[in-house]
Coordinates of N, CA and C and ligand atoms in Angstrom, one line a residue:
M847 N -89.0 -77.1 166.9 CA -89.6 -76.3 167.7 C -90.1 -75.0 167.7
K848 N -89.1 -74.5 166.4 CA -90.8 -73.7 165.8 C -92.2 -73.6 165.2
N849 N -92.4 -75.0 164.6 CA -93.6 -75.6 164.3 C -93.9 -75.8 166.0
I850 N -93.7 -76.1 166.9 CA -94.2 -76.4 168.0 C -95.1 -75.0 168.2
L851 N -94.6 -73.3 168.3 CA -94.6 -72.7 168.2 C -96.3 -72.3 168.2
K852 N -95.3 -72.4 166.2 CA -96.7 -71.9 165.3 C -97.9 -72.5 165.5
G853 N -98.1 -73.4 165.6 CA -98.6 -74.9 166.3 C -99.9 -74.2 167.2
S854 N -99.1 -73.8 168.4 CA -99.9 -73.2 169.7 C -100.7 -72.2 169.1
G855 N -100.0 -71.6 168.6 CA -100.1 -69.7 168.2 C -101.7 -70.1 167.6
V856 N -101.2 -71.0 166.2 CA -102.9 -70.8 165.5 C -104.5 -71.3 166.1
L857 N -103.2 -72.6 167.8 CA -104.7 -73.5 168.3 C -105.0 -71.7 169.6
L858 N -103.6 -70.8 169.3 CA -105.0 -70.0 170.4 C -105.9 -69.0 170.3
V859 N -105.2 -68.8 168.6 CA -105.9 -67.7 167.9 C -107.5 -68.1 167.7
G860 N -107.4 -69.2 167.1 CA -108.2 -70.5 167.3 C -109.1 -70.5 168.4
I861 N -108.6 -70.8 169.4 CA -109.6 -70.0 171.2 C -110.2 -68.6 170.7
I862 N -109.6 -68.0 170.7 CA -109.6 -66.7 170.8 C -110.6 -66.4 170.1
L863 N -110.7 -66.9 168.6 CA -111.8 -66.5 167.8 C -113.4 -67.3 168.2
Y864 N -112.7 -68.6 168.6 CA -114.0 -69.4 169.2 C -115.0 -68.4 170.2
S865 N -113.9 -68.2 171.4 CA -114.6 -67.4 172.6 C -115.6 -66.3 171.9
L866 N -114.7 -65.5 171.7 CA -115.1 -64.5 170.4 C -116.8 -64.5 169.9
S867 N -116.8 -66.0 169.4 CA -118.1 -65.8 168.5 C -118.8 -66.5 169.5
S868 N -118.9 -67.2 170.3 CA -119.0 -67.7 171.3 C -120.7 -66.7 172.1
C869 N -119.7 -65.6 172.2 CA -120.2 -64.5 173.4 C -121.2 -63.8 172.0
Y870 N -120.5 -63.2 170.9 CA -121.5 -62.9 169.8 C -123.0 -63.6 169.8
Y871 N -123.0 -65.0 170.0 CA -124.2 -65.2 169.2 C -125.5 -65.0 171.1
D872 N -124.6 -65.2 172.2 CA -124.7 -65.1 173.5 C -125.6 -63.9 173.5
K873 N -124.7 -62.6 173.2 CA -125.3 -61.8 173.2 C -126.6 -61.7 172.5
R874 N -126.6 -62.1 171.3 CA -127.9 -62.0 170.2 C -129.1 -62.7 170.7
D875 N -128.8 -63.4 171.6 CA -130.2 -63.9 172.1 C -130.2 -63.3 172.9
L876 N -130.1 -62.7 174.0 CA -130.6 -61.5 175.0 C -131.0 -60.7 174.3
I877 N -131.1 -60.9 173.1 CA -131.2 -59.4 172.4 C -132.7 -59.6 171.6
S878 N -132.9 -60.9 171.3 CA -133.8 -61.0 170.7 C -135.1 -60.9 171.0
P879 N -136.5 -60.4 170.8 CA -137.6 -60.2 171.6 C -138.1 -61.7 172.2
P880 N -139.3 -61.9 173.9 CA -139.8 -62.9 173.7 C -140.8 -63.1 172.2
S881 N -141.2 -64.0 172.4 CA -142.3 -64.7 171.5 C -143.4 -64.0 172.1
L882 N -144.1 -64.0 170.6 CA -145.4 -62.9 170.8 C -146.9 -63.5 171.6
S883 N -146.5 -64.7 170.8 CA -147.6 -65.2 170.8 C -147.9 -65.5 172.7
T884 N -147.0 -65.6 173.3 CA -146.9 -65.8 174.8 C -147.8 -63.8 175.5
T885 N -147.0 -63.0 174.9 CA -148.0 -62.0 175.7 C -148.9 -61.6 174.9
S886 N -149.1 -61.8 173.8 CA -149.7 -60.7 173.6 C -151.1 -60.4 173.2
C887 N -152.2 -59.7 173.3 CA -153.7 -59.9 173.6 C -154.5 -59.8 172.6
D888 N -155.6 -60.8 172.1 CA -156.2 -60.8 171.4 C -157.6 -60.2 171.1
T889 N -157.4 -58.7 170.8 CA -158.4 -57.4 171.2 C -159.7 -57.1 169.5
V890 N -158.7 -58.1 168.6 CA -159.3 -57.4 167.3 C -160.4 -58.2 167.1
N891 N -161.0 -59.5 167.0 CA -162.1 -60.4 166.8 C -162.6 -60.4 168.0
V892 N -163.2 -59.8 169.1 CA -164.3 -60.0 169.7 C -165.5 -60.1 170.2
T893 N -166.2 -61.3 170.3 CA -167.6 -61.6 170.0 C -168.1 -61.9 171.6
Y894 N -169.3 -61.6 171.4 CA -169.9 -62.2 173.2 C -170.1 -63.7 173.3
T895 N -170.0 -63.5 171.8 CA -170.1 -65.8 172.3 C -168.5 -66.6 172.2
N896 N -167.6 -65.7 171.7 CA -166.4 -66.9 171.3 C -165.6 -66.1 172.7
Q897 N -165.5 -64.8 173.3 CA -165.1 -64.5 175.1 C -165.8 -64.0 175.2
V898 N -166.6 -63.3 175.5 CA -167.0 -62.6 176.5 C -168.1 -63.2 177.5
K899 N -168.4 -64.3 177.2 CA -169.4 -65.1 177.4 C -168.5 -66.2 178.7
S900 N -167.3 -66.9 178.2 CA -166.6 -67.7 178.6 C -166.1 -66.9 179.7
V901 N -165.3 -65.8 179.4 CA -164.5 -64.8 180.7 C -165.6 -64.4 181.9
L902 N -167.2 -64.3 181.6 CA -168.2 -64.3 182.8 C -168.3 -65.6 183.0
S903 N -168.9 -66.8 182.3 CA -168.5 -68.1 182.9 C -167.7 -67.8 183.6
G904 N -166.7 -68.1 183.6 CA -165.2 -68.9 183.9 C -165.7 -67.6 185.4
A905 N -165.9 -66.5 185.9 CA -165.7 -66.1 186.9 C -166.7 -65.3 187.7
C906 N -167.7 -65.6 186.9 CA -168.7 -64.5 187.4 C -170.3 -65.4 187.5
T907 N -170.5 -66.1 186.6 CA -172.0 -66.6 187.0 C -171.8 -68.0 188.1
G908 N -171.0 -67.8 188.6 CA -171.1 -69.2 189.3 C -172.4 -68.0 190.9
C909 N -171.8 -66.6 190.7 CA -173.0 -66.0 192.2 C -173.9 -65.4 191.2
H910 N -173.8 -65.1 189.7 CA -174.7 -64.1 188.9 C -175.4 -65.4 187.8
Q911 N -176.1 -66.0 188.0 CA -176.9 -66.8 186.9 C -178.3 -67.4 187.4
G912 N -178.9 -67.4 186.3 CA -181.2 -67.8 187.0 C -181.3 -66.3 187.1
G913 N -182.6 -67.0 188.1 CA -183.9 -65.5 188.2 C -182.9 -64.6 189.4
G914 N -182.2 -65.5 191.0 CA -181.8 -64.8 191.7 C -180.5 -64.5 191.8
G915 N -179.5 -64.0 190.8 CA -178.4 -63.7 190.7 C -178.0 -62.6 191.8
S916 N -177.0 -62.8 192.1 CA -176.4 -62.1 193.2 C -176.7 -60.0 193.5
G917 N -177.4 -59.9 194.0 CA -177.4 -58.0 193.7 C -178.4 -58.0 192.3
G918 N -179.4 -59.4 192.3 CA -179.9 -59.2 191.3 C -179.1 -58.8 189.9
V919 N -178.0 -59.4 190.0 CA -177.3 -59.2 188.6 C -177.2 -60.3 187.9
V920 N -177.7 -60.7 186.6 CA -177.7 -62.0 186.4 C -176.7 -62.3 185.1
L921 N -175.8 -62.8 185.2 CA -174.9 -62.2 183.8 C -174.6 -63.6 183.1
D922 N -175.2 -65.2 183.0 CA -175.1 -66.0 182.7 C -176.1 -65.8 180.8
T923 N -177.3 -64.7 180.7 CA -177.7 -64.5 179.3 C -177.1 -62.6 179.3
Y924 N -177.4 -63.1 177.2 CA -177.2 -61.5 177.2 C -178.3 -60.6 177.9
T925 N -179.5 -60.8 177.7 CA -180.4 -60.1 178.3 C -180.6 -60.0 179.4
G926 N -179.7 -60.7 180.4 CA -179.4 -60.1 181.4 C -177.8 -59.4 181.6
I927 N -177.2 -59.6 181.2 CA -176.0 -58.3 181.1 C -176.7 -57.2 180.5
Q928 N -177.5 -57.2 179.7 CA -178.1 -55.7 178.9 C -179.0 -54.7 180.1
A929 N -179.1 -55.7 181.4 CA -180.5 -55.7 181.9 C -179.8 -54.7 183.5
C930 N -178.2 -55.9 183.2 CA -177.1 -55.2 184.5 C -176.8 -53.6 184.1
G931 N -176.1 -53.3 182.5 CA -175.8 -52.2 182.5 C -174.0 -52.5 182.2
T932 N -173.4 -52.3 180.8 CA -172.5 -52.5 180.2 C -171.9 -51.6 181.7
A933 N -171.8 -50.6 181.7 CA -170.9 -49.4 182.2 C -171.1 -50.2 183.5
R934 N -172.1 -50.5 184.1 CA -171.9 -51.1 185.7 C -170.8 -52.3 185.9
L935 N -171.2 -52.6 184.5 CA -170.5 -54.6 184.3 C -169.2 -54.5 184.1
L936 N -168.4 -52.9 183.8 CA -166.9 -52.9 183.3 C -166.7 -52.2 184.5
G937 N -167.8 -51.0 185.1 CA -167.1 -50.6 186.6 C -166.6 -51.2 187.6
S938 N -166.8 -52.9 187.7 CA -167.3 -53.7 188.4 C -166.4 -54.0 188.3
I939 N -165.6 -54.4 186.9 CA -164.3 -55.5 187.0 C -163.2 -55.0 186.8
K940 N -163.5 -53.0 186.5 CA -162.3 -52.5 186.5 C -161.7 -52.0 188.0
H941 N -163.1 -52.6 188.9 CA -162.7 -51.7 190.3 C -163.5 -50.3 190.7
Q942 N -164.0 -49.8 190.0 CA -163.8 -48.3 189.3 C -165.3 -48.0 190.7
S943 N -164.6 -47.1 191.3 CA -166.0 -46.5 192.2 C -167.1 -45.4 191.2
P944 N -168.2 -46.4 191.3 CA -169.4 -46.0 192.4 C -169.4 -47.6 192.7
Y945 N -169.1 -48.1 191.7 CA -169.3 -50.0 192.1 C -168.6 -50.7 192.7
S946 N -169.7 -52.0 193.3 CA -168.7 -52.6 193.5 C -167.2 -53.7 192.8
A947 N -165.8 -54.1 193.7 CA -165.5 -54.9 192.9 C -165.5 -55.9 193.0
M948 N -165.9 -56.4 191.6 CA -166.5 -58.0 191.1 C -165.0 -58.5 190.5
P949 N -164.5 -59.4 190.8 CA -165.7 -60.7 191.0 C -165.3 -60.7 192.9
Q950 N -166.3 -60.8 193.5 CA -166.7 -60.5 194.9 C -165.6 -61.6 195.3
G951 N -164.9 -60.9 196.7 CA -164.1 -62.1 197.3 C -162.6 -62.3 196.8
G952 N -162.5 -62.3 195.3 CA -161.6 -62.8 194.5 C -160.7 -61.6 194.4
T953 N -159.8 -62.7 193.2 CA -158.6 -61.1 192.6 C -159.5 -60.7 191.7
K954 N -158.8 -59.5 191.0 CA -159.2 -58.7 189.5 C -159.2 -59.9 188.9
L955 N -160.0 -59.9 187.9 CA -159.3 -60.5 186.0 C -158.3 -60.3 185.7
P956 N -157.5 -60.9 184.5 CA -156.5 -60.6 184.3 C -156.3 -59.5 183.4
D957 N -156.0 -59.0 183.1 CA -155.4 -57.3 182.3 C -156.1 -58.0 180.9
C958 N -156.0 -58.9 180.1 CA -156.2 -59.3 178.8 C -157.8 -59.3 178.8
Q959 N -158.3 -59.9 180.2 CA -160.3 -61.1 180.1 C -160.8 -58.8 179.9
I960 N -160.2 -58.1 180.8 CA -160.4 -56.9 180.8 C -161.1 -56.4 179.8
A961 N -159.6 -56.2 179.1 CA -159.8 -55.4 177.9 C -160.8 -56.3 176.8
V962 N -160.9 -57.4 176.8 CA -161.4 -57.9 176.0 C -162.8 -57.4 176.5
I963 N -163.9 -57.5 177.4 CA -164.8 -56.9 177.8 C -165.1 -55.8 177.7
E964 N -163.9 -54.5 177.6 CA -164.0 -53.7 177.3 C -164.2 -53.6 175.8
K965 N -163.7 -53.7 175.4 CA -163.0 -53.3 174.1 C -164.5 -54.1 173.5
W966 N -165.5 -54.8 173.4 CA -166.5 -55.6 173.2 C -167.6 -54.4 173.4
I967 N -167.6 -53.8 174.8 CA -168.4 -52.8 175.1 C -168.6 -51.5 174.0
Q968 N -166.8 -51.1 173.8 CA -166.4 -50.0 172.7 C -167.2 -50.7 171.2
N969 N -167.6 -52.0 171.4 CA -167.9 -52.0 169.8 C -169.4 -51.7 170.0
G970 N -169.8 -51.5 171.4 CA -171.4 -51.8 171.2 C -172.2 -53.2 171.9
A971 N -171.4 -53.3 172.4 CA -171.8 -54.8 173.2 C -173.0 -55.6 172.5
P972 N -172.2 -55.9 171.4 CA -173.6 -57.0 170.2 C -173.5 -58.4 170.5
N973 N -175.0 -58.7 170.0 CA -175.1 -60.0 170.3 C -174.4 -60.7 169.4
N974 N -173.2 -61.3 169.2 CA -172.3 -62.2 168.1 C -171.9 -63.4 168.3
Ligands
HEC2324 C1 -168.6 -65.2 194.9 C2 -169.9 -64.8 194.7 C3 -169.7 -63.3 193.4 C4 -168.9 -63.2 192.4 C5 -167.6 -64.6 192.0 C6 -169.0 -61.9 191.3 N1 -170.3 -61.5 192.3 FE1 -170.7 -59.4 191.8 N2 -171.6 -59.6 193.0 C7 -171.9 -60.0 193.9 C8 -172.6 -59.5 195.5 C9 -173.5 -60.5 196.4 C10 -173.2 -58.2 194.8 C11 -174.3 -57.8 195.1 C12 -173.0 -56.8 196.3 C13 -172.5 -55.7 195.7 O1 -173.0 -55.0 195.2 O2 -171.4 -55.8 196.5 C14 -172.6 -58.5 193.2 C15 -173.0 -57.1 192.2 C16 -172.3 -56.8 191.3 C17 -172.7 -55.6 190.0 C18 -173.5 -54.9 190.6 C19 -172.5 -54.0 191.3 C20 -173.1 -52.4 191.5 O3 -172.4 -52.0 192.1 O4 -173.7 -51.8 191.1 C21 -172.1 -56.2 189.1 C22 -171.7 -55.0 187.9 C23 -171.5 -57.3 189.2 N3 -171.9 -57.7 190.4 C24 -170.9 -58.1 188.4 C25 -169.9 -59.1 188.1 C26 -168.9 -59.6 187.7 C27 -168.5 -59.3 185.8 C28 -167.8 -60.4 188.2 C29 -167.5 -61.4 187.5 C30 -166.2 -61.2 187.3 C31 -168.5 -61.1 189.8 N4 -169.9 -60.0 189.2 C32 -168.4 -62.0 190.1 C33 -171.1 -61.9 194.2 C34 -170.3 -62.1 193.4

C-alpha cells in the first residue's frame, strides 16, 4: 500500500514537472522574434536596373511607356524618368500634393517599393 502511494506521488510530481516544462517552451515560442527575412526591406544596394526598373514596369509602364506616355510621362527608360523629374515621380507614388496620386486608379505601392525608389533618388538617381 505504501509503495503504491509512493509510486503515484512520483507520477504526480512527474506530471507537474512535465506540464511546467511544456509551459516554459510555449512561452519561449511566443517571445521568439518573427523571421527577419519575411519582414525586412532591403534598401542597402538599390540600383536602377535591379529594383527601380522592375517596380516601375510592374505598376506604371502600362500607362507610361513609349512616345505617348500618359500625361507626357514616360517611365520605361532612364531618360524618360529624368525628363519626368524625380521629385515629381516620388511625390506621385507617395500621394503628396500637388502631384497626381499614382498608380492612377490603383492602390498605393507597397511601402518597401516606395522606400526602394526613395533611396535610389536620395543616392542621386544613378543609371546603374
Ligand atoms: C492607369 C494608367 C496609369 C497608371 C497605371 C499610372 N499612371 Fe501615372 N499618370 C496617368 C495619367 C493619365 C496621368 C496624367 C494625368 C494626371 O496627372 O493625373 C499620369 C501622370 C503621372 C505623373 C505626373 C503627375 C503630376 O502631378 O505631374 C507621374 C509622375 C506619374 N503619372 C507617375 C506614375 C507612376 C510612378 C506610376 C506607377 C507607380 C504610374 N504613374 C502609374 C496614368 C497612369
